[in-house]
Structures are given as C-alpha cells and as structure tokens.
JSON list of C-alpha atoms in Angstrom, two decimals:
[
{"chain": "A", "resi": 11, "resn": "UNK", "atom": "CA", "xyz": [1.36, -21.37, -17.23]},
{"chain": "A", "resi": 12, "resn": "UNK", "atom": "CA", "xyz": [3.61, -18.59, -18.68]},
{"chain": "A", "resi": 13, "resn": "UNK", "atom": "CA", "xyz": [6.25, -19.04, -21.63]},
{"chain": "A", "resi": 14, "resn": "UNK", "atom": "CA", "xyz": [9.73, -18.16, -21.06]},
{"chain": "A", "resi": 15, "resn": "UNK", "atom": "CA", "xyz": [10.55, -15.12, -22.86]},
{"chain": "A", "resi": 16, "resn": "UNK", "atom": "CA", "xyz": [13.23, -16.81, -25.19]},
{"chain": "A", "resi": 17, "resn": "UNK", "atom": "CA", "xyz": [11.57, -19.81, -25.94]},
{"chain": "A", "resi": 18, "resn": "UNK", "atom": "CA", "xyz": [8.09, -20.87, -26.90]},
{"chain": "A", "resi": 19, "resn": "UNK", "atom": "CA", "xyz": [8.19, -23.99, -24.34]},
{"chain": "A", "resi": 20, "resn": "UNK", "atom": "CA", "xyz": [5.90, -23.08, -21.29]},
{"chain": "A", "resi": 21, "resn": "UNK", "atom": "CA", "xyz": [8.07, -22.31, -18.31]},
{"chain": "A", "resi": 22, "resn": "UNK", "atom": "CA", "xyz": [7.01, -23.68, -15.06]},
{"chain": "A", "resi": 23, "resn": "UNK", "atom": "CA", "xyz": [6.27, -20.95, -12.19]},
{"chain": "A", "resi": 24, "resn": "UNK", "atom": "CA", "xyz": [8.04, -21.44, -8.71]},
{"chain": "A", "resi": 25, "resn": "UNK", "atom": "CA", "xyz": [5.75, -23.15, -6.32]},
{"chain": "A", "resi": 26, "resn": "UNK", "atom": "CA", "xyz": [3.21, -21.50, -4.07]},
{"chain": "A", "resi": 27, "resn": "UNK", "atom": "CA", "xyz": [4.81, -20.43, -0.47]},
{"chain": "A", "resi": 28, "resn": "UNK", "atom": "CA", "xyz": [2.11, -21.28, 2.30]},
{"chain": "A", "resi": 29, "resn": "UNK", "atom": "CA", "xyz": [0.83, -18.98, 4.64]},
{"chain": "A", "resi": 30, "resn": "UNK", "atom": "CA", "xyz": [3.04, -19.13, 7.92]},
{"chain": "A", "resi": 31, "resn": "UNK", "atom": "CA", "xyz": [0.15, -18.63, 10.26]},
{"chain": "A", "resi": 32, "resn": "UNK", "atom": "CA", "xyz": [-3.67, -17.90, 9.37]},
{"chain": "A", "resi": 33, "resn": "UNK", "atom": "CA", "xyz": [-3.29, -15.38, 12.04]},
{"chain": "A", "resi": 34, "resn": "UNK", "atom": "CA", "xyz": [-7.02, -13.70, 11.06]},
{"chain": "A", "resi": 35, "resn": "UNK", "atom": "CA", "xyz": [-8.26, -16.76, 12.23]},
{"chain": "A", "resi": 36, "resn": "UNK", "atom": "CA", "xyz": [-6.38, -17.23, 15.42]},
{"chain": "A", "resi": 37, "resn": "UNK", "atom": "CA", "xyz": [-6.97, -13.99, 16.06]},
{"chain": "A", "resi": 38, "resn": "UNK", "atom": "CA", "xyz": [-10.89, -12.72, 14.94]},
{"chain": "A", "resi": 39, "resn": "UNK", "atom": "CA", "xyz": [-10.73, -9.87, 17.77]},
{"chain": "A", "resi": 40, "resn": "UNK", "atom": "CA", "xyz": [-7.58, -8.16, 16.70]},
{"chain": "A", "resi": 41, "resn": "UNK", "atom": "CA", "xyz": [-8.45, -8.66, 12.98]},
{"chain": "A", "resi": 42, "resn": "UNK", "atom": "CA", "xyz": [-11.86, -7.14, 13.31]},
{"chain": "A", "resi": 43, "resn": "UNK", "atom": "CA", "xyz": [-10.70, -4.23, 15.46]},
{"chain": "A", "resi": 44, "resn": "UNK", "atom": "CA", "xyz": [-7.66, -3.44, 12.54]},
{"chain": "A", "resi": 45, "resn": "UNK", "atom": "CA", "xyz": [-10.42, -3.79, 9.83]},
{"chain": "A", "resi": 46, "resn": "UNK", "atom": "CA", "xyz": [-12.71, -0.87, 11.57]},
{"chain": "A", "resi": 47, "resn": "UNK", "atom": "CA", "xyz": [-9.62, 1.19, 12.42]},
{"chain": "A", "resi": 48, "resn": "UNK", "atom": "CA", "xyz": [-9.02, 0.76, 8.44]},
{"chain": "A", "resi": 49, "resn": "UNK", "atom": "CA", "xyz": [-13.05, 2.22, 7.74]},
{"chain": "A", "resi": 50, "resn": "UNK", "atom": "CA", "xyz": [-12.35, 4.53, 10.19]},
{"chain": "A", "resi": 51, "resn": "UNK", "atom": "CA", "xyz": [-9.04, 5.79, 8.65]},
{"chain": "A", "resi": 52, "resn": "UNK", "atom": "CA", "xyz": [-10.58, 5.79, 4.98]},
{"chain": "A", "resi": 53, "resn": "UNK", "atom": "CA", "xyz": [-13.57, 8.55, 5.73]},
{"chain": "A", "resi": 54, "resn": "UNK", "atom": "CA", "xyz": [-12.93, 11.55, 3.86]},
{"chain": "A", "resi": 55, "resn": "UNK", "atom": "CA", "xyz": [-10.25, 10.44, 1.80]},
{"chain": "A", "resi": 56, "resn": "UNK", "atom": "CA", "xyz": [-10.02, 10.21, -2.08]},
{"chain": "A", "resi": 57, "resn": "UNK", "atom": "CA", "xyz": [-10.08, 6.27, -3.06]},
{"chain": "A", "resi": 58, "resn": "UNK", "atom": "CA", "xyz": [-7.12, 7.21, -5.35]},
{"chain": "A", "resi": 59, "resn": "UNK", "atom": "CA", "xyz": [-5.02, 8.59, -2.89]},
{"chain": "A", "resi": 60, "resn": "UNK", "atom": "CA", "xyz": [-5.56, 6.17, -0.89]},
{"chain": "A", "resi": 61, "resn": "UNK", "atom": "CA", "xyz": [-4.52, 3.13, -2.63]},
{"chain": "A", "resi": 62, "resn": "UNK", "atom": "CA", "xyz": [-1.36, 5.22, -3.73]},
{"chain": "A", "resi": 63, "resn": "UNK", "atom": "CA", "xyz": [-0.91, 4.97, -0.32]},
{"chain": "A", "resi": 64, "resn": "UNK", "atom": "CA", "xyz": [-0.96, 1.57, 0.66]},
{"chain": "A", "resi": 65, "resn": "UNK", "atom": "CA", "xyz": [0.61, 0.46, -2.16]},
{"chain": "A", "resi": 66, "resn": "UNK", "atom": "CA", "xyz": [4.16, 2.75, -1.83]},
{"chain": "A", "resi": 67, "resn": "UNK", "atom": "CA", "xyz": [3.86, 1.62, 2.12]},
{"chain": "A", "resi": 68, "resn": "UNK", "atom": "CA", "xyz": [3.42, -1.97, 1.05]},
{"chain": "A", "resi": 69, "resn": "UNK", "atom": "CA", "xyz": [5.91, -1.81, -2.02]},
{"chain": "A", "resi": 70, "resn": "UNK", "atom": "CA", "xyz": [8.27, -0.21, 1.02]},
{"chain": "A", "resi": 71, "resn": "UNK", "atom": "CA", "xyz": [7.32, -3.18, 3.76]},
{"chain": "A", "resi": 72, "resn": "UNK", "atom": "CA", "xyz": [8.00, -6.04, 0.57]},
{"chain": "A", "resi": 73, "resn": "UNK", "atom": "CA", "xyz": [4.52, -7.22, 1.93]},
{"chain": "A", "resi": 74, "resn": "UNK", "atom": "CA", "xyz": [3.38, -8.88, -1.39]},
{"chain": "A", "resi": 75, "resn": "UNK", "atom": "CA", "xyz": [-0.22, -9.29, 0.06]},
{"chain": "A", "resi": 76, "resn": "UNK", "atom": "CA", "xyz": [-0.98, -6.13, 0.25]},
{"chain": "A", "resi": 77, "resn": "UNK", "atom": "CA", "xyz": [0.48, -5.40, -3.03]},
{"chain": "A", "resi": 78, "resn": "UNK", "atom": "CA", "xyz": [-1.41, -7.97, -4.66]},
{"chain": "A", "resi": 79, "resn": "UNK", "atom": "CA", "xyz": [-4.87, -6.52, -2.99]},
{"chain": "A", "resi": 80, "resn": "UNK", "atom": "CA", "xyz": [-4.11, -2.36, -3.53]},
{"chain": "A", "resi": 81, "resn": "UNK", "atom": "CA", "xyz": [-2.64, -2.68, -6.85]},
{"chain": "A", "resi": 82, "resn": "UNK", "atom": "CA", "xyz": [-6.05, -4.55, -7.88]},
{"chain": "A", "resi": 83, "resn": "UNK", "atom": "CA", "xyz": [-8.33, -2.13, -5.85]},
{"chain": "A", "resi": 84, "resn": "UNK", "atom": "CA", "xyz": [-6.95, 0.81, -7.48]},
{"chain": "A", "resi": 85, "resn": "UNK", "atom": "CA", "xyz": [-7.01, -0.53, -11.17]},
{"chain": "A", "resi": 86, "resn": "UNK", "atom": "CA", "xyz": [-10.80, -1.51, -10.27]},
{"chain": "A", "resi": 87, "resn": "UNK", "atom": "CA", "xyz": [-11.08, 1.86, -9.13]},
{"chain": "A", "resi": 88, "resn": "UNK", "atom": "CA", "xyz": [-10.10, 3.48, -12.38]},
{"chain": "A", "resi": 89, "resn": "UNK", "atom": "CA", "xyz": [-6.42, 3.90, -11.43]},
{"chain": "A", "resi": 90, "resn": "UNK", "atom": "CA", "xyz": [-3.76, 3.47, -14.34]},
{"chain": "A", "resi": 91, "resn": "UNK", "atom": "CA", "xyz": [-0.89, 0.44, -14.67]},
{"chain": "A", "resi": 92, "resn": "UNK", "atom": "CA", "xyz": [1.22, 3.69, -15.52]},
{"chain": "A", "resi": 93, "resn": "UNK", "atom": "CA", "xyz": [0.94, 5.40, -12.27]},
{"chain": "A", "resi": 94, "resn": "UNK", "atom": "CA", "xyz": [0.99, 1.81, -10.16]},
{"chain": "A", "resi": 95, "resn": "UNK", "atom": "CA", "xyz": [4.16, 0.85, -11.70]},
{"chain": "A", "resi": 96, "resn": "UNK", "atom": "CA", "xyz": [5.72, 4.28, -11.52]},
{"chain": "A", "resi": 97, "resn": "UNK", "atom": "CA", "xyz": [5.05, 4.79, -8.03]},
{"chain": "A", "resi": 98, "resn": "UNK", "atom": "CA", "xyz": [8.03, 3.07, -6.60]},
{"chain": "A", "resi": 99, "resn": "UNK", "atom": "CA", "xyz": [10.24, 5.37, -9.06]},
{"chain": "A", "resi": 100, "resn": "UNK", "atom": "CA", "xyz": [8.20, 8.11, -8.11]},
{"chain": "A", "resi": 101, "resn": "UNK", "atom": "CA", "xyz": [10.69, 11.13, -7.45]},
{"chain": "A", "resi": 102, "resn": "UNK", "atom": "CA", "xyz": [11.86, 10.18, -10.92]},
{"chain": "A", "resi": 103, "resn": "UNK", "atom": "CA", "xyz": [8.54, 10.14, -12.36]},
{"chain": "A", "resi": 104, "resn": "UNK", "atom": "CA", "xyz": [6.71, 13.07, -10.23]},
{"chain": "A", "resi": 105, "resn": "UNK", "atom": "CA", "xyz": [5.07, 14.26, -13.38]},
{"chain": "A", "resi": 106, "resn": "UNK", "atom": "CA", "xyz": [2.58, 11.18, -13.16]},
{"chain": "A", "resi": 107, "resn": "UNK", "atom": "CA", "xyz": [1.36, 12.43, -9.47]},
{"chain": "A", "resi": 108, "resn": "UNK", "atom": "CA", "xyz": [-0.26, 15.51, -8.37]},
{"chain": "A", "resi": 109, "resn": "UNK", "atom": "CA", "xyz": [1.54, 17.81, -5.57]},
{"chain": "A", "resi": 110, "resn": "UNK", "atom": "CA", "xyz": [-1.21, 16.70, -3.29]},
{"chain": "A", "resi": 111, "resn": "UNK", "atom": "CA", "xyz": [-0.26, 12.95, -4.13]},
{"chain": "A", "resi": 112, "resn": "UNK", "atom": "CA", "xyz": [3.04, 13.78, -4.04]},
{"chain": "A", "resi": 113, "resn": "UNK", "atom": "CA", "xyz": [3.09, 14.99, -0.35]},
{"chain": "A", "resi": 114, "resn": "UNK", "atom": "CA", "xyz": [1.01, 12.07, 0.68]},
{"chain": "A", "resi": 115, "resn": "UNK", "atom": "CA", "xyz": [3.54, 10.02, -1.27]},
{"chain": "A", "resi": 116, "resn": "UNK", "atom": "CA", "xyz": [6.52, 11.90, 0.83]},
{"chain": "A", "resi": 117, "resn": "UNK", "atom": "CA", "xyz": [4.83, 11.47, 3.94]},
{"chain": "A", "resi": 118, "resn": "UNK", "atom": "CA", "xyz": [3.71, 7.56, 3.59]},
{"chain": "A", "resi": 119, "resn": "UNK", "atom": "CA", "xyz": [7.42, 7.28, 3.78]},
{"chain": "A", "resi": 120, "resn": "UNK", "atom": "CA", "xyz": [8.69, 9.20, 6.24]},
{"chain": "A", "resi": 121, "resn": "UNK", "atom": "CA", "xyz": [5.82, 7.29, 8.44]},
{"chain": "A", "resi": 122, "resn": "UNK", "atom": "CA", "xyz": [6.76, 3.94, 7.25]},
{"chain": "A", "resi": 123, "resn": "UNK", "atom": "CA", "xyz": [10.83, 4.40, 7.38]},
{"chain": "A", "resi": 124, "resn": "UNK", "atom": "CA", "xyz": [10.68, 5.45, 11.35]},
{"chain": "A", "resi": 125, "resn": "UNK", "atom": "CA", "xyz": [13.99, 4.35, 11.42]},
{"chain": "A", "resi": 126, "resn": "UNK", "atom": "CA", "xyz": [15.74, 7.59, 10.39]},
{"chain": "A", "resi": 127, "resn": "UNK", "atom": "CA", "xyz": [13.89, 8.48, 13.75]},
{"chain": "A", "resi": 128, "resn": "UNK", "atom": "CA", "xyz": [11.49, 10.94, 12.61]},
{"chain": "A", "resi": 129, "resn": "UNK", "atom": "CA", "xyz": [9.16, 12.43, 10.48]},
{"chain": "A", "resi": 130, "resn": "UNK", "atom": "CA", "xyz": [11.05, 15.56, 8.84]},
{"chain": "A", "resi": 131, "resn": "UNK", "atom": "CA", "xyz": [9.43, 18.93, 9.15]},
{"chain": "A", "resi": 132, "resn": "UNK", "atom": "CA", "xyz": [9.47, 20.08, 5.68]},
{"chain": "A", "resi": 133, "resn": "UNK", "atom": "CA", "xyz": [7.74, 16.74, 4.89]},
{"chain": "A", "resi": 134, "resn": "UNK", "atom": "CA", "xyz": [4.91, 17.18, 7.23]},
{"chain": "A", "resi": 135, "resn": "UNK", "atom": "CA", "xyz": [4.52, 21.03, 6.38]},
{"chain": "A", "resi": 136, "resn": "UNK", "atom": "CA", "xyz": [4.57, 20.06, 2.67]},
{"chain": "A", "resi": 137, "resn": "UNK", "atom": "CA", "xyz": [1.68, 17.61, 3.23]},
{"chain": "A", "resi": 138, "resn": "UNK", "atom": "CA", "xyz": [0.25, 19.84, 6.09]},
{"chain": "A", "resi": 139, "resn": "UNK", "atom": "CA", "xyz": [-0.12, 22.68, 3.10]},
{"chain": "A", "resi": 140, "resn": "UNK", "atom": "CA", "xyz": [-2.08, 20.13, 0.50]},
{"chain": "A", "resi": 141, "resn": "UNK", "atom": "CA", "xyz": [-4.48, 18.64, 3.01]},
{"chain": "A", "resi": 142, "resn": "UNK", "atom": "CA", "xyz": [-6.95, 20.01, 5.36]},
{"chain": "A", "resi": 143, "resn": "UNK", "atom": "CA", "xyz": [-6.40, 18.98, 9.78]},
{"chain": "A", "resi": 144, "resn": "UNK", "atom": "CA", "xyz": [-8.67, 16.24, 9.44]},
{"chain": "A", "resi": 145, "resn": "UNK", "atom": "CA", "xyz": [-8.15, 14.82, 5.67]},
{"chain": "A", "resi": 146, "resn": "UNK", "atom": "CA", "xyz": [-4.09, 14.89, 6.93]},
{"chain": "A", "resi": 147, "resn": "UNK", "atom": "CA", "xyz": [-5.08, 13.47, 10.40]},
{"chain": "A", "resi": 148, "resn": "UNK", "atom": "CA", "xyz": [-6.82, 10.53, 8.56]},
{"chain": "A", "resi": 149, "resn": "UNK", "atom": "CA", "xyz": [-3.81, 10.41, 5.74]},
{"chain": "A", "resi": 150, "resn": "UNK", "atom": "CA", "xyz": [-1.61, 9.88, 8.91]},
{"chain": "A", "resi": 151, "resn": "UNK", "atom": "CA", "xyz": [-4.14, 7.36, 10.42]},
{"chain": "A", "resi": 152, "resn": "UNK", "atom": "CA", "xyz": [-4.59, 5.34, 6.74]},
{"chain": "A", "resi": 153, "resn": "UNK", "atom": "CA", "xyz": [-0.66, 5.39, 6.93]},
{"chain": "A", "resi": 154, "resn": "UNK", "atom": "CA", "xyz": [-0.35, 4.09, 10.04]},
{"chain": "A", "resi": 155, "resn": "UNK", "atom": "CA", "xyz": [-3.14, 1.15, 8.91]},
{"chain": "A", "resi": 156, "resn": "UNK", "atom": "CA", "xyz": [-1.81, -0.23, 6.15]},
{"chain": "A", "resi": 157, "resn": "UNK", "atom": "CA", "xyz": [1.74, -0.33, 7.93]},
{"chain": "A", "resi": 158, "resn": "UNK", "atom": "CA", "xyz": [-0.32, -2.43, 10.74]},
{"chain": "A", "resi": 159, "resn": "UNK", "atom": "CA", "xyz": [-1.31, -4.43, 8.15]},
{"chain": "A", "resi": 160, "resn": "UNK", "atom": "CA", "xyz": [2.18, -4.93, 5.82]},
{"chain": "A", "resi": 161, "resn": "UNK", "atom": "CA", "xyz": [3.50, -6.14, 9.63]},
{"chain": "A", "resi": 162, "resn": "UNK", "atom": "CA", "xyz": [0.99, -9.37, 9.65]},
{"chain": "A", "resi": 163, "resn": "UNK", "atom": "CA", "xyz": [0.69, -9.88, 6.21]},
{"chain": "A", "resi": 164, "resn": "UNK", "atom": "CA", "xyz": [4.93, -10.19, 6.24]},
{"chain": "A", "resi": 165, "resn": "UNK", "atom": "CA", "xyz": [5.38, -11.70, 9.35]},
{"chain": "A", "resi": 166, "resn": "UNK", "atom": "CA", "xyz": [2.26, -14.65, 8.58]},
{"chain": "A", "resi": 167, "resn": "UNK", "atom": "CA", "xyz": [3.89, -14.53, 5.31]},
{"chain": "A", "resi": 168, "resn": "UNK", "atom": "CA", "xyz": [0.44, -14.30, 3.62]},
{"chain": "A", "resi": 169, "resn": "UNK", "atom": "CA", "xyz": [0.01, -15.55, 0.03]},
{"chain": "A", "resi": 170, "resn": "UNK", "atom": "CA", "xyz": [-0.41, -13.31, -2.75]},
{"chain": "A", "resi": 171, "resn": "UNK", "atom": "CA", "xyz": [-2.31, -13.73, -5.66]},
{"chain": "A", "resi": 172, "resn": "UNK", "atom": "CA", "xyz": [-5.95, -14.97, -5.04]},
{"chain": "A", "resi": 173, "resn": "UNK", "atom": "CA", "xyz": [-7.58, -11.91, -3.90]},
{"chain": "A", "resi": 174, "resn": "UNK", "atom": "CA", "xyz": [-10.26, -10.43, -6.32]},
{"chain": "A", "resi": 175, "resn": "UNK", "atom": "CA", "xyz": [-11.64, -6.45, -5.59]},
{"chain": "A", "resi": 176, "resn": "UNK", "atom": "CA", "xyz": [-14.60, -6.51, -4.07]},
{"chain": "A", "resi": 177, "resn": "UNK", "atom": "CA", "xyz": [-13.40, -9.17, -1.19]},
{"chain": "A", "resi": 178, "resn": "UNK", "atom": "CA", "xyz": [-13.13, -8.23, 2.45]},
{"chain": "A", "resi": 179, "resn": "UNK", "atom": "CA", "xyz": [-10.55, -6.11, 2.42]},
{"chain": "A", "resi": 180, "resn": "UNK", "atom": "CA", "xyz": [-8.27, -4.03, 4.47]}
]
C-alpha cells in the first residue's frame, strides 16, 4: 500500500488489469520459437547494451511488460536507476550513454518507429561505425525481438509487475 504524497493516509492503488489472452499458453510453438530467436539474437552482445535496448523499444511500444522485466534485468545486472530512467530523455541526457550505446540507442528507434518508412542512413552508418557486421547484425536481430515481443505483450495486454530476474525470460 503506498501513501499519498500529501497526506499520511495510505492511498489505495488502481486495481490490477487482467491479462487479455494468456497467449504463451495458447500458443507454446510460437512462444518457444520467439524465445530461441531471443538466445539466438543475444550471442555476442554486451548484457548492458542489451537491456538498454529493450527497454527504449519497450518504453517506445508503451508495453509495460517488458518494461517491468528489462528494467529489473538490467538493475540485477549491475545497471544504474540513473541511466534506466534517463533513457527515455536520452538525447537530452547523452552524457549518461556511451557513443556505442548511443548508436544502438538511435538505431532501436529508427527500427521500432518504421513508420517514418525507413531506417535513415546516417543512423545505420553511425551504428555501422561502433559495432562490428555480426555484433550490428545481432543488435538489428535483438531489435527486431524485443519489438516481436512489445507486439504480444501489448496486444494480450500482459500484466506487469510480478516478474522477478532470474524467471524465464525473453
């Protein structure tokens, strides 16, 4: 129970949404498959980066799942509240990120906003100049992932909130 911030009566949270659709468990196959594709997509790649990845996807997707789960795989992993909260300000706050960080950072969104049609060129060279072929091949793949993954977790409207690092995870 939290306390309103003006008052020292406890303040009642909003209920619980349930999940729309348990759709792991109508669909093992396809849930399987996307969690090797996200093993597959993960070799070679520092954890860090990584979770700054899915996290400024999932912040972009409003897929509060995946939120919930990267936020709390990259503290356990050493990461810092600073540079989880800043990353959705992050062009205002580049001095928390490396340049390599930063490119994946530039190039998580460019994959994930498809909408503006493309992926710009200086974008990709910028990233293309920080990573190696295959570490920016499976950048591009873990981008691709967790995007796969913001789409279900929206769409079944999954719950946030219960998962604990060190679960299966995506």
């Amino acid at each position: 129970m939290t306390t309103h911030p003006h008052s020292h009566a406890p303040a009642e949270n909003a209920p619980e949404h349930p999940a729309r659709l348990p759709w792991a468990q109508l669909a093992p196959d396809v849930y399987k498959a996307m969690v090797r594709l996200d093993a597959a997509s993960r070799k070679g790649l520092d954890p860090t980066l990584l979770e700054l990845v899915k996290i400024r996807a999932s912040q972009i997707n409003h897929c509060a799942f995946c939120l919930d789960m990267h936020a709390k795989d990259a503290l356990a992993a050493g990461e810092s509240v600073e540079r989880i909260i800043q990353l959705d300000a992050w062009e205002e706050s580049r001095h928390f990120y490396t340049e390599k960080e930063l490119a994946a950072i530039r190039l998580t969104e460019a994959v994930t906003v498809l909408t503006d049609g493309f992926v710009p060129d200086e974008v990709y060279a910028k990233a293309a100049e920080h990573f190696e072929e295959a570490e920016l091949a499976h950048v591009i793949a873990a981008i691709t992932v967790i995007n796969a993954w913001n789409r279900f977790g929206v769409t079944a409207r999954l719950t946030p909130g219960h998962y604990t690092p060190g679960d299966v995870k995506h």
